[in-house]
mmCIF file of C-alpha atoms in Angstrom:
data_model
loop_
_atom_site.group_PDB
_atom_site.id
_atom_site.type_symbol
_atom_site.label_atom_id
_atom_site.label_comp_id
_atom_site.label_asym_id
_atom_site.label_seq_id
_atom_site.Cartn_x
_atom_site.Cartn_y
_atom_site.Cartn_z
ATOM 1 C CA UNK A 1 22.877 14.954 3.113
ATOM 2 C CA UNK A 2 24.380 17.673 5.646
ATOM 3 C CA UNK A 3 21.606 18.871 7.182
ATOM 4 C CA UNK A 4 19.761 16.173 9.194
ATOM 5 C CA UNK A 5 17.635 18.087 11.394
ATOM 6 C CA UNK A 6 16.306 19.710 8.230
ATOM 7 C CA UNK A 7 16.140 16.225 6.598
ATOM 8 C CA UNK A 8 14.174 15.213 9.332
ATOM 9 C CA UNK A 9 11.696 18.391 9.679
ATOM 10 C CA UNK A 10 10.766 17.798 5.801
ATOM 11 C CA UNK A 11 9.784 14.677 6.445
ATOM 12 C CA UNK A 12 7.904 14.694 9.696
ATOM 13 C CA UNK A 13 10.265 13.314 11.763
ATOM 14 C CA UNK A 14 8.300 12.198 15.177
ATOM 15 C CA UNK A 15 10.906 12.440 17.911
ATOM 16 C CA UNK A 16 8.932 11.979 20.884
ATOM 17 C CA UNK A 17 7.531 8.901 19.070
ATOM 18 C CA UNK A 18 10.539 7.852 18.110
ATOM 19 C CA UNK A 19 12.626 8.300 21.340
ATOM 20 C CA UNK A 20 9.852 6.238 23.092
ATOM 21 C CA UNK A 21 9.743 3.495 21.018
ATOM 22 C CA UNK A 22 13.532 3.531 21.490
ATOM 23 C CA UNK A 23 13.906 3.365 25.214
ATOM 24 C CA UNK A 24 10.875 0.860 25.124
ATOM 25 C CA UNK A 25 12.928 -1.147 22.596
ATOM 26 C CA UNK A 26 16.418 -0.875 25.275
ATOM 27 C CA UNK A 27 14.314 -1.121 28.761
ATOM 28 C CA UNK A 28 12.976 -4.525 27.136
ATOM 29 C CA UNK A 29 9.419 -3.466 27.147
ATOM 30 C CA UNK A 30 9.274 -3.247 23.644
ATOM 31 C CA UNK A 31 10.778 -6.342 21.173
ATOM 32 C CA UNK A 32 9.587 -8.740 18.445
ATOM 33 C CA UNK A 33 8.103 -10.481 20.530
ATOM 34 C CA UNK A 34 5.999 -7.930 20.768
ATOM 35 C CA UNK A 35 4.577 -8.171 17.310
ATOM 36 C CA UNK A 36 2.419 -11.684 17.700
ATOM 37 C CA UNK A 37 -0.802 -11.821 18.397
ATOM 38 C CA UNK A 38 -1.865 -12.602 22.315
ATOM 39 C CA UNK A 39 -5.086 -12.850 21.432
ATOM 40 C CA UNK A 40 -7.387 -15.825 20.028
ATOM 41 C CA UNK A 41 -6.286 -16.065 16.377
ATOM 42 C CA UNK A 42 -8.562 -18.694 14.627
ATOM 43 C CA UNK A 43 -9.097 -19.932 10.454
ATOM 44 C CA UNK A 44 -11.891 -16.999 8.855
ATOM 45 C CA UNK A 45 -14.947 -19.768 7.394
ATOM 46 C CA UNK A 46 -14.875 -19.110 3.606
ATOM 47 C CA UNK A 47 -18.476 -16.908 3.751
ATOM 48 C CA UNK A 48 -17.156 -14.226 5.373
ATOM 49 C CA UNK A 49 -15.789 -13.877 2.036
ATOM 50 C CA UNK A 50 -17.243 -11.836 -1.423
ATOM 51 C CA UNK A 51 -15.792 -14.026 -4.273
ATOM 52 C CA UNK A 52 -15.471 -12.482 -7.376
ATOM 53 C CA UNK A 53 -15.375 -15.864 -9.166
ATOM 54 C CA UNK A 54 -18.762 -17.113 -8.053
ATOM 55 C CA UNK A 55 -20.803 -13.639 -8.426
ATOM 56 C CA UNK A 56 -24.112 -14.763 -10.418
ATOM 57 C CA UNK A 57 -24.771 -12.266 -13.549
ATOM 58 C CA UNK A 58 -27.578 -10.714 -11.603
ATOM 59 C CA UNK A 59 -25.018 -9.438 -8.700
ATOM 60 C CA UNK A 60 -21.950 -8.867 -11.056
ATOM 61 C CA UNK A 61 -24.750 -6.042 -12.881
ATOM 62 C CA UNK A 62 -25.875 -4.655 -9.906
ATOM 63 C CA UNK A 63 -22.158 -4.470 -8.877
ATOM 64 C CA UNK A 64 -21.033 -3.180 -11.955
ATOM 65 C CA UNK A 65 -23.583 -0.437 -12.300
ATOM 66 C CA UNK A 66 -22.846 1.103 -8.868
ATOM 67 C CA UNK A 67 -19.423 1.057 -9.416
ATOM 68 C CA UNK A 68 -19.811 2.946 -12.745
ATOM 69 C CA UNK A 69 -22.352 5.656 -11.421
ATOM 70 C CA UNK A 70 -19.974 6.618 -8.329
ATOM 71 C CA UNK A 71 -17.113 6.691 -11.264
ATOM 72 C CA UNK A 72 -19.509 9.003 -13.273
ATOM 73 C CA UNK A 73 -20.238 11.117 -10.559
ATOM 74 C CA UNK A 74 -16.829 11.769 -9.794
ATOM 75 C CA UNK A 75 -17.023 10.471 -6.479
ATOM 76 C CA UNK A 76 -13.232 8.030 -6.791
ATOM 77 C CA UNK A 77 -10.071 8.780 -6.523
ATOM 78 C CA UNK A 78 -6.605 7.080 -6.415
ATOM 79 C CA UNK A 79 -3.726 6.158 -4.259
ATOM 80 C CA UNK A 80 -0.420 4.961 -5.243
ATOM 81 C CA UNK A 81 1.959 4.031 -2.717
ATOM 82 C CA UNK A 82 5.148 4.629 -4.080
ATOM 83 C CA UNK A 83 7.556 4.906 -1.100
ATOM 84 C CA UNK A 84 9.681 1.921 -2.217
ATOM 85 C CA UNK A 85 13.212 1.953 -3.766
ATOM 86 C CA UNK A 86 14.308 -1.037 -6.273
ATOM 87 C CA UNK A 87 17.608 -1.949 -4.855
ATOM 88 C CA UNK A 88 17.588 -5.175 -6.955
ATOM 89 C CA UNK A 89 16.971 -3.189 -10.186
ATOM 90 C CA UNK A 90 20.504 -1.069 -9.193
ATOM 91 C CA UNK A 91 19.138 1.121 -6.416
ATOM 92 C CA UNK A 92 16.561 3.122 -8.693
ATOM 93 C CA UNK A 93 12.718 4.287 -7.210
ATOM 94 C CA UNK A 94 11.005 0.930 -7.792
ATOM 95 C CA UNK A 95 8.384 3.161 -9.609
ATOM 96 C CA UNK A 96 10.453 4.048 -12.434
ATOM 97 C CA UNK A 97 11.966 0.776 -13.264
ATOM 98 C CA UNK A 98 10.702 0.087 -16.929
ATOM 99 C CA UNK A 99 8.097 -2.444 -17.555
ATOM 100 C CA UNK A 100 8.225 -2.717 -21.140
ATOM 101 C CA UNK A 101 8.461 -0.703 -24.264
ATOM 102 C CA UNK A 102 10.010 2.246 -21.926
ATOM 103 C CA UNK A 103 6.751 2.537 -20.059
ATOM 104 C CA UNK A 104 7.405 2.672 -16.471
ATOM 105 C CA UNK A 105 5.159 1.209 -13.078
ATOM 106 C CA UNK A 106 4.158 4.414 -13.004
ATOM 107 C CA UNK A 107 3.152 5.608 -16.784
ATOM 108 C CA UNK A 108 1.373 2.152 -16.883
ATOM 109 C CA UNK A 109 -0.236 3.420 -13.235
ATOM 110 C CA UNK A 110 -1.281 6.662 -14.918
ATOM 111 C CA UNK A 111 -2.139 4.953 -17.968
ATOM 112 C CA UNK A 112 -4.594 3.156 -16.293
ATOM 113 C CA UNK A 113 -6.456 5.980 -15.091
ATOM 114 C CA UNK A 114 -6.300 7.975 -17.774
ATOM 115 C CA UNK A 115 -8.325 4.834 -19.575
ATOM 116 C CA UNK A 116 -11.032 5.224 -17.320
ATOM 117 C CA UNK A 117 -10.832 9.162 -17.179
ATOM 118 C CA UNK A 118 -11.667 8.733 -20.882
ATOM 119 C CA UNK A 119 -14.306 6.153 -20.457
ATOM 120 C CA UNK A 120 -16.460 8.111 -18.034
ATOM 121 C CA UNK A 121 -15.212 11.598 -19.136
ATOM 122 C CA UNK A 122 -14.112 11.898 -15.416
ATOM 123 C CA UNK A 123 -10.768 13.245 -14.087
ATOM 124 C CA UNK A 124 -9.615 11.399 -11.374
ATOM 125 C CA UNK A 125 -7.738 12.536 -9.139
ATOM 126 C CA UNK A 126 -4.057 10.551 -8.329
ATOM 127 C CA UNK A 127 -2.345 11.064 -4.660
ATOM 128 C CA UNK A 128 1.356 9.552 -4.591
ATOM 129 C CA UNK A 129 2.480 8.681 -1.617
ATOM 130 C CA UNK A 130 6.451 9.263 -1.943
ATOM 131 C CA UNK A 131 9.297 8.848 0.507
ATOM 132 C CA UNK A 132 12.445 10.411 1.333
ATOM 133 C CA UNK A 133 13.659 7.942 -0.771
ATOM 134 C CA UNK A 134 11.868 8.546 -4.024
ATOM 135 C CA UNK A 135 10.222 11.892 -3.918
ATOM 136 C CA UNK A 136 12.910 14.042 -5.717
ATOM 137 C CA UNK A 137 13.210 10.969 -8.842
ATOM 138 C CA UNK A 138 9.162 10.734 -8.911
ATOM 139 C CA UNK A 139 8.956 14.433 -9.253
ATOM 140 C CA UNK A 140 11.136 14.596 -11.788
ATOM 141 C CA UNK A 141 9.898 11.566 -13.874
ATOM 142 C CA UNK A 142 6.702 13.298 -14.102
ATOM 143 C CA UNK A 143 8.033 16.860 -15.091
ATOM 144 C CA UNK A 144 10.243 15.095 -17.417
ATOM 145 C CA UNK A 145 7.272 13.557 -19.285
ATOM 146 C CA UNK A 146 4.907 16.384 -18.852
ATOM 147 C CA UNK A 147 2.875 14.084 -16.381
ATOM 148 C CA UNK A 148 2.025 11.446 -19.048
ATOM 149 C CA UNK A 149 -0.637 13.553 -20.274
ATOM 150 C CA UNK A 150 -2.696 14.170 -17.151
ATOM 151 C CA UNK A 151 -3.354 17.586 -15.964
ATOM 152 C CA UNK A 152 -0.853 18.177 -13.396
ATOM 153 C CA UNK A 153 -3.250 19.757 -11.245
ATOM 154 C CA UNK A 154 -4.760 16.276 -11.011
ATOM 155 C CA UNK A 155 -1.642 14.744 -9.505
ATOM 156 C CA UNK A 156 -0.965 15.370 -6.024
ATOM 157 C CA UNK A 157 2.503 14.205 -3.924
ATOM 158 C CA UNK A 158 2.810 13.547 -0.377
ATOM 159 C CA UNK A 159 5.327 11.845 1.711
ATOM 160 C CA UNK A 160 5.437 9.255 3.970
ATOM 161 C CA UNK A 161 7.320 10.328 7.291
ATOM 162 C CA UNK A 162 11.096 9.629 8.283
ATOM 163 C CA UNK A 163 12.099 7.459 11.054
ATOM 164 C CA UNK A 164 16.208 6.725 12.488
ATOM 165 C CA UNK A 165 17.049 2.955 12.409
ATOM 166 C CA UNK A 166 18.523 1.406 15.765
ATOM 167 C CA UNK A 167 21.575 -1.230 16.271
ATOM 168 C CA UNK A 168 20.243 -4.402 17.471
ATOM 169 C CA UNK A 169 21.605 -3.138 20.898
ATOM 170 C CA UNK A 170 19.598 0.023 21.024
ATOM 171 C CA UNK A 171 22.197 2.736 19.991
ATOM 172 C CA UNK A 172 21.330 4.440 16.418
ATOM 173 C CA UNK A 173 22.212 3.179 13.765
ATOM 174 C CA UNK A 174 25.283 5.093 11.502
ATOM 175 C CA UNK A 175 25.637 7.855 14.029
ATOM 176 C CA UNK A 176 28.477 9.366 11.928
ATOM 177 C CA UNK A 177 31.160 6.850 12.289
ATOM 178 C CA UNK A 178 29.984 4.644 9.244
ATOM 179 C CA UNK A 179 30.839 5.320 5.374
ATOM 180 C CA UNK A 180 28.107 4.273 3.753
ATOM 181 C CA UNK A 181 25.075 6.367 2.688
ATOM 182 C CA UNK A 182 23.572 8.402 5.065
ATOM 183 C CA UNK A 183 20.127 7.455 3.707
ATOM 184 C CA UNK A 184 20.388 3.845 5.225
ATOM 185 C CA UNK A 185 20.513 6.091 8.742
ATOM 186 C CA UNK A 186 16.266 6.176 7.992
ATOM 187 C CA UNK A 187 13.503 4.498 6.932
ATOM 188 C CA UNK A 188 10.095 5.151 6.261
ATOM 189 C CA UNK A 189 8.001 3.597 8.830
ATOM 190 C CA UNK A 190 6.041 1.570 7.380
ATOM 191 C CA UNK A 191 2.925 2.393 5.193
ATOM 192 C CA UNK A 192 1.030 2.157 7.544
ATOM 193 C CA UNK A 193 1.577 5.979 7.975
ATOM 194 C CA UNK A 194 -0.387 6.507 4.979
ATOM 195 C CA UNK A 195 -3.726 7.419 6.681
ATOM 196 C CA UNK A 196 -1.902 10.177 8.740
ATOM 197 C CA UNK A 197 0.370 11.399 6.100
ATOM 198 C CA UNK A 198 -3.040 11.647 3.760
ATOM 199 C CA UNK A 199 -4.675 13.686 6.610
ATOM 200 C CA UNK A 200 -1.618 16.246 7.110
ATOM 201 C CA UNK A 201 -1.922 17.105 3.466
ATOM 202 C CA UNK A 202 -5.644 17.871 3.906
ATOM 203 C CA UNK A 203 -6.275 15.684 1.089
ATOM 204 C CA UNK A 204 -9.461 13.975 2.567
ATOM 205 C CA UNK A 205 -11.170 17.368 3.372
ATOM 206 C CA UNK A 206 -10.168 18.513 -0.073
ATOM 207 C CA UNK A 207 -11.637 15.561 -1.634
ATOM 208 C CA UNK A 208 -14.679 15.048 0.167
ATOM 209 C CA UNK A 209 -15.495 18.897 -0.339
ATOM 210 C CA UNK A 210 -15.247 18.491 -4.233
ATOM 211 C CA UNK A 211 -17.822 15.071 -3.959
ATOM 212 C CA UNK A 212 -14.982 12.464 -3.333
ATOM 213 C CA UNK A 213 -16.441 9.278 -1.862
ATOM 214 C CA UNK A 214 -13.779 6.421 -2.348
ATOM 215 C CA UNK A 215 -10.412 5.805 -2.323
ATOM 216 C CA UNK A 216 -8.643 3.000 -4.281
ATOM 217 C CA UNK A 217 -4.951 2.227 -2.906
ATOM 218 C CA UNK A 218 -2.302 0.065 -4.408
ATOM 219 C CA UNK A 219 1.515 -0.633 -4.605
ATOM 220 C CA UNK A 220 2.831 0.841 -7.647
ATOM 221 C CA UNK A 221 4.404 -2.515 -8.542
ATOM 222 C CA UNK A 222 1.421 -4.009 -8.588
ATOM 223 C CA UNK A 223 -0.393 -3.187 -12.229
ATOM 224 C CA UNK A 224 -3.209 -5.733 -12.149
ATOM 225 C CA UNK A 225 -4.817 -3.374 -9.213
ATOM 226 C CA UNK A 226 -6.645 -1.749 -11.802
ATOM 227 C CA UNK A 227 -10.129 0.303 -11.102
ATOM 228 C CA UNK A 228 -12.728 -2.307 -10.967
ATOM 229 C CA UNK A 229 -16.473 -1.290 -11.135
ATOM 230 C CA UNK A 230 -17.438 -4.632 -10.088
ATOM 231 C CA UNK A 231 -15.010 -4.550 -6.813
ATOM 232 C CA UNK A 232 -16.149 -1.083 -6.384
ATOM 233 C CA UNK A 233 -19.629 -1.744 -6.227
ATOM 234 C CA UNK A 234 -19.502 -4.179 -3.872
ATOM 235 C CA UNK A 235 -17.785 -2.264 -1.571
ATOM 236 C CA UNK A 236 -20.117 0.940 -2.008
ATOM 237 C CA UNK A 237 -22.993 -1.929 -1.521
ATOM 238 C CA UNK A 238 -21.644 -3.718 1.646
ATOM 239 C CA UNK A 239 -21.573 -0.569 2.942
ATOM 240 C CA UNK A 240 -18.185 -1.104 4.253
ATOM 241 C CA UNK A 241 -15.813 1.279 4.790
ATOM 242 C CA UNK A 242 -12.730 -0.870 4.228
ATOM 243 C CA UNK A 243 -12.537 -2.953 1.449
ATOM 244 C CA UNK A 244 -9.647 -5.556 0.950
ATOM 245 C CA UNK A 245 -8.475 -7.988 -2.109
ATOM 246 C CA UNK A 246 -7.394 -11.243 -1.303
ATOM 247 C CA UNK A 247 -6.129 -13.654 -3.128
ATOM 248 C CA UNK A 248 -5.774 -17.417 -3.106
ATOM 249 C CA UNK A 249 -2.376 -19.149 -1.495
ATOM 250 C CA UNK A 250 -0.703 -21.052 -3.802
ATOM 251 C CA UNK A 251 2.053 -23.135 -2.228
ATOM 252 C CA UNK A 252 5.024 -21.839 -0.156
ATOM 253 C CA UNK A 253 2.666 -18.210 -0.254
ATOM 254 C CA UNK A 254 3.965 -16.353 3.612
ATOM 255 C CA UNK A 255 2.788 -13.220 4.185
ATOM 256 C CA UNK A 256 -0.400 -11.315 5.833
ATOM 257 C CA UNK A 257 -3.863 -12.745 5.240
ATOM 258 C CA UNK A 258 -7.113 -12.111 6.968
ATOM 259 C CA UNK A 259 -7.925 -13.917 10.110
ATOM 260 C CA UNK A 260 -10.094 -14.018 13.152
ATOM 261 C CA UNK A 261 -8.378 -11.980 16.086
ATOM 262 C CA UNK A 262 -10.455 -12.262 19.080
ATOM 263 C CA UNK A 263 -13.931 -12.946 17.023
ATOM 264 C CA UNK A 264 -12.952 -9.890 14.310
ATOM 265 C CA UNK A 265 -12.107 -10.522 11.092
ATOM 266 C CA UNK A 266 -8.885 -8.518 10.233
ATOM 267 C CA UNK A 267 -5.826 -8.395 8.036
ATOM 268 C CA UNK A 268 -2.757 -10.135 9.955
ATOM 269 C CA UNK A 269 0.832 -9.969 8.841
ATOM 270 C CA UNK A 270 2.647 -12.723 8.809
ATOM 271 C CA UNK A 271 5.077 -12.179 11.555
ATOM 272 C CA UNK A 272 2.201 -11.450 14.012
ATOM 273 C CA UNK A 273 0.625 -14.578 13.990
ATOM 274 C CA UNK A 274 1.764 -16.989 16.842
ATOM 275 C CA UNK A 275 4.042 -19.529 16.564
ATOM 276 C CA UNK A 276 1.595 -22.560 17.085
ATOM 277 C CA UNK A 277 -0.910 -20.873 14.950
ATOM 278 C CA UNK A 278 -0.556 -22.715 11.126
ATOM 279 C CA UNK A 279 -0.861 -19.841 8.781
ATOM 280 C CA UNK A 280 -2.095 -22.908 5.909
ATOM 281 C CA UNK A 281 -5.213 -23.485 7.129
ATOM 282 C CA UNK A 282 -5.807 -20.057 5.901
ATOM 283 C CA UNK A 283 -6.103 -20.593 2.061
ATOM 284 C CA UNK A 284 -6.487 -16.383 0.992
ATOM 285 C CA UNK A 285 -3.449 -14.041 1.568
ATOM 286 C CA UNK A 286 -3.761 -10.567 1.551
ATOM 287 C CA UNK A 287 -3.187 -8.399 -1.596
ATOM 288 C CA UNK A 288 -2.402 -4.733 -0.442
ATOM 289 C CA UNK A 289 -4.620 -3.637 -2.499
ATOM 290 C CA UNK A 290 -7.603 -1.552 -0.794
ATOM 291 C CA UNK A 291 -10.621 0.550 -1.054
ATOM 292 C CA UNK A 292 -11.542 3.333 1.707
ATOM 293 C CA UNK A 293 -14.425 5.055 2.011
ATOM 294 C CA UNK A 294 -13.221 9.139 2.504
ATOM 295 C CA UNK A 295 -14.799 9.636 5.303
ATOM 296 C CA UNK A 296 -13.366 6.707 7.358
ATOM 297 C CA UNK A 297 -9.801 8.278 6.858
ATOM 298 C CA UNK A 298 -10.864 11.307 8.647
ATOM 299 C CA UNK A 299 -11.000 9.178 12.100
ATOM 300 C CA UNK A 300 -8.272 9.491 14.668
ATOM 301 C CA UNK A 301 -6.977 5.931 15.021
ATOM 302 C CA UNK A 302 -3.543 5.022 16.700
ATOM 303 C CA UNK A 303 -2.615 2.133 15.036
ATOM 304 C CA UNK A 304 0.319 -0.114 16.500
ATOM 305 C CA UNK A 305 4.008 0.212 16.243
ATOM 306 C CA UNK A 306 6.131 -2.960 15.885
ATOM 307 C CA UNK A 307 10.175 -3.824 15.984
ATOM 308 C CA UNK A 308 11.534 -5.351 12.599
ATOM 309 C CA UNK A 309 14.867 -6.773 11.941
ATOM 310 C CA UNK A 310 15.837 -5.902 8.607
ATOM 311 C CA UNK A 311 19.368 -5.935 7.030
ATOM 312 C CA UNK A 312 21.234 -2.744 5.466
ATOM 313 C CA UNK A 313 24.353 -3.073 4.202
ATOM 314 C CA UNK A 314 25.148 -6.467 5.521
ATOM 315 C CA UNK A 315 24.405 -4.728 9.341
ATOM 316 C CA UNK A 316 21.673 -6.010 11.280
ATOM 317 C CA UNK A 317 19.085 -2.853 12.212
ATOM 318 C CA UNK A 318 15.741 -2.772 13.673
ATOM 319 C CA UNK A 319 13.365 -0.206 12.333
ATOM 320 C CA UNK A 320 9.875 0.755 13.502
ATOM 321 C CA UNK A 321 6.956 0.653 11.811
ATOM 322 C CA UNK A 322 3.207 0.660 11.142
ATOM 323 C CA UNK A 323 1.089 -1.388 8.713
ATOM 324 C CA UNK A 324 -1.931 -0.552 6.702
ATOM 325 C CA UNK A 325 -3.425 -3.274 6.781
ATOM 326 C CA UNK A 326 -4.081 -2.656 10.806
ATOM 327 C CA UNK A 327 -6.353 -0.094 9.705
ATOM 328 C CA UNK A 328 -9.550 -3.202 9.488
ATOM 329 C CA UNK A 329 -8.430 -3.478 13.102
ATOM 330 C CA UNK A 330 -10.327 -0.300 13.550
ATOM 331 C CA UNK A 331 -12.834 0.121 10.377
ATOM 332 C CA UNK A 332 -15.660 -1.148 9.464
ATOM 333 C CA UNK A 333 -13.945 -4.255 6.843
ATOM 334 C CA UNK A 334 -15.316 -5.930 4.060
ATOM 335 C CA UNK A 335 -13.229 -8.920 2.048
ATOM 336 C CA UNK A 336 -13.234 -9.703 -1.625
ATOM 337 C CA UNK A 337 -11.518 -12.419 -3.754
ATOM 338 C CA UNK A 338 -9.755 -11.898 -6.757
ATOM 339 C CA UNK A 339 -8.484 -13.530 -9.495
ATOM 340 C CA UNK A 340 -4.863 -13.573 -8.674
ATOM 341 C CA UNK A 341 -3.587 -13.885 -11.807
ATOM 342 C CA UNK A 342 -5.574 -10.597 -12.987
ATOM 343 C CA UNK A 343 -4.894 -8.642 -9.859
ATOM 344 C CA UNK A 344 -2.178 -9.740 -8.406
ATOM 345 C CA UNK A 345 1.211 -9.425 -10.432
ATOM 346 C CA UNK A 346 3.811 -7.859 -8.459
ATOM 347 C CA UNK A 347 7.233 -7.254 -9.774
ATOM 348 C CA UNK A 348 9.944 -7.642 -6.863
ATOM 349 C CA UNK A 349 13.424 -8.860 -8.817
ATOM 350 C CA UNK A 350 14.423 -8.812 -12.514
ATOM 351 C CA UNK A 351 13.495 -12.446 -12.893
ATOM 352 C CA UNK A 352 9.458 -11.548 -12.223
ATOM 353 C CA UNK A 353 10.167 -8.502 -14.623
ATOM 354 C CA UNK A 354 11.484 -11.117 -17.273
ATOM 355 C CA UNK A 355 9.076 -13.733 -16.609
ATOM 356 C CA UNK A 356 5.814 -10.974 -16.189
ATOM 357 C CA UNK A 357 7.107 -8.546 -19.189
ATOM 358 C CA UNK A 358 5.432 -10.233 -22.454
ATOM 359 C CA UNK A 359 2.290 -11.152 -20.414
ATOM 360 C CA UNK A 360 1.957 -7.769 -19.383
ATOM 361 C CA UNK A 361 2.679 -5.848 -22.412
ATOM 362 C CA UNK A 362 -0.171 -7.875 -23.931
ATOM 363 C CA UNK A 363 -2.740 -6.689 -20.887
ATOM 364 C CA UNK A 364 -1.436 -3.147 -20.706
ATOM 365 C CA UNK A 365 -0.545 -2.125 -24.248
ATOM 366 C CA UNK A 366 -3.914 -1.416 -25.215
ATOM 367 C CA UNK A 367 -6.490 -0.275 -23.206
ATOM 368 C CA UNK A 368 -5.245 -1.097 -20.015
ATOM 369 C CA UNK A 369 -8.964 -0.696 -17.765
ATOM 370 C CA UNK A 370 -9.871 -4.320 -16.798
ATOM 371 C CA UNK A 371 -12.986 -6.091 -15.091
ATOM 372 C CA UNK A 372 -12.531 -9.727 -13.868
#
């Protein structure tokens, strides 16, 4: 990487953003402290929840059916956020770690939609939300293997923006005098830049125009975030325009989960909750998996920046960045609990990989479309 300032143009570099978050972060007006909550944060009561386990056969139908139709119609389409690199798998993009049998996160991603392609006689259409870090190795994964046998004008690639890291003192980070690879100089900040990277593309416009009406988003590790008619329904019925899976804590779960902030229900990460504040008595953590309405990701929000301490190289940095999950902060949100062991099986080290590989071979080697 010679060329920075090209580097950074491809990827959207914001430097007026960026240089004010920086002299916020050295003037002391911006820190980690600045993350938590100031706010009332209080326990959500277990009915402002849609629980997939307890749906009577009467609502799971009505559910079901919806979902289908808007599937029929043509009216979904996908999002798989697929910024991430596997450094504990050697350094790879996390995406195209194999699973099993060869098969990929992201065949098995693909695979998945093509199942329900085939079941509605639909063609959905698949945005991937790349990084600096992975778009050239996803690009190429999918030319290599002729797209997995989707239409290639079905499968669309964006990229998150590009943000410089900052020495815990201010200065940023690897300014030429360090050996190491010039990528660790940026980040991605945060996926929470998903809603205005999706927007730059045009996608939303695009896929509204040709009778788009909802949006399913998930991690690319995470393959039990299949397309649900069920889940869909209820969120095209609760006429929300945000719709986010939860899943029961089991013990020692950290991590965001959806609490009361000032009498709203909303999706909190963990580090913003106060101190004094016992993340327990919440007993539902959030999944990152969503469902947007289109139309709500054509409004001009400004979600929040925050200051993370993260650790490159064995250097402390601090990087900036912007959550997704602030997004119910703004929309219209609707919550939904899942079956975590059907919907929530994320892969982050070798071990899960080990552990998770027969069980998932079993769900995803044949027809790999599930309902809870």
């Amino acid at each position: 990487m010679t060329d920075n300032r090209g580097y950074l143009k491809k990827y959207h570099f914001d430097e007026r953003q960026f240089e004010e978050l920086k002299n916020n972060f050295i003037s002391g007006k911006f820190s980690e402290k600045d993350n938590v909550i100031a706010g009332r944060v209080e326990t959500p009561a277990d009915n402002y929840f849609c629980n997939t386990e307890t749906l009577g056969n009467e609502l799971q139908k009505k559910y079901r059916e919806t979902g289908g139709r808007a599937i029929r119609q043509g009216g979904l389409g996908v999002v798989i956020v697929n910024g991430g690199m596997a450094t504990r798998f050697g350094g790879i993009v996390k995406g195209a770690v194999e699973v099993f049998d060869g098969k990929t996160f992201l065949q098995l991603k693909i695979e998945q939609v093509k199942a329900v392609n085939k079941r509605y006689s639909v063609n959905i259409p698949v945005y991937i939300m790349n990084s600096f870090s992975t778009e050239q190795a996803t690009v190429e994964l999918f030319k290599k293997n002729n797209f997995f046998g989707m239409s290639e004008n079905n499968i669309h690639f964006f990229n998150q923006y590009i943000f410089k890291r900052l020495n815990p003192d201010g200065s940023e980070f690897m300014t030429g005098s360090f050996s190491g690879n010039m990528q660790d100089q940026f980040s991605a900040p945060g996926h929470g830049d998903f809603i205005f990277a999706f927007k730059g593309e045009g996608f939303p416009d695009r896929f509204i125009g040709a009778g788009g009406k909802y949006i399913w988003y998930s991690n690319v590790d995470n393959l039990g975030a299949t397309i649900d008619e069920v889940i869909l329904g209820y969120h095209i019925e609760s006429g929300a325009e945000m719709l986010a899976e939860v899943a029961r804590k089991e013990p020692g779960d950290k991590g965001g989960a959806p609490a009361m902030v000032n009498g709203k229900l909303q999706i909190v990460e963990g580090f913003m909750f106060p101190p004094e504040f016992d993340q327990d008595n919440i007993n539902v953590f959030n999944t990152a998996t969503c469902i947007f309405s289109a139309e709500a990701l054509l409004k001009n929000v400004i979600l929040p920046w925050y200051a993370v301490k993260k650790d490159v190289g064995g250097k402390k940095i601090i990087q900036f960045e912007r959550l997704t999950g602030d997004l119910s902060k703004f929309l219209n949100t609707k919550f939904i609990v899942v079956d975590r062991g059907k919907r929530f099986i994320p892969i982050k080290t070798p071990h899960d990989l080990e552990q998770q590989r027969d069980s998932l071979r079993k769900k995803f080697s044949g027809t790999p479309l599930t309902s809870f």
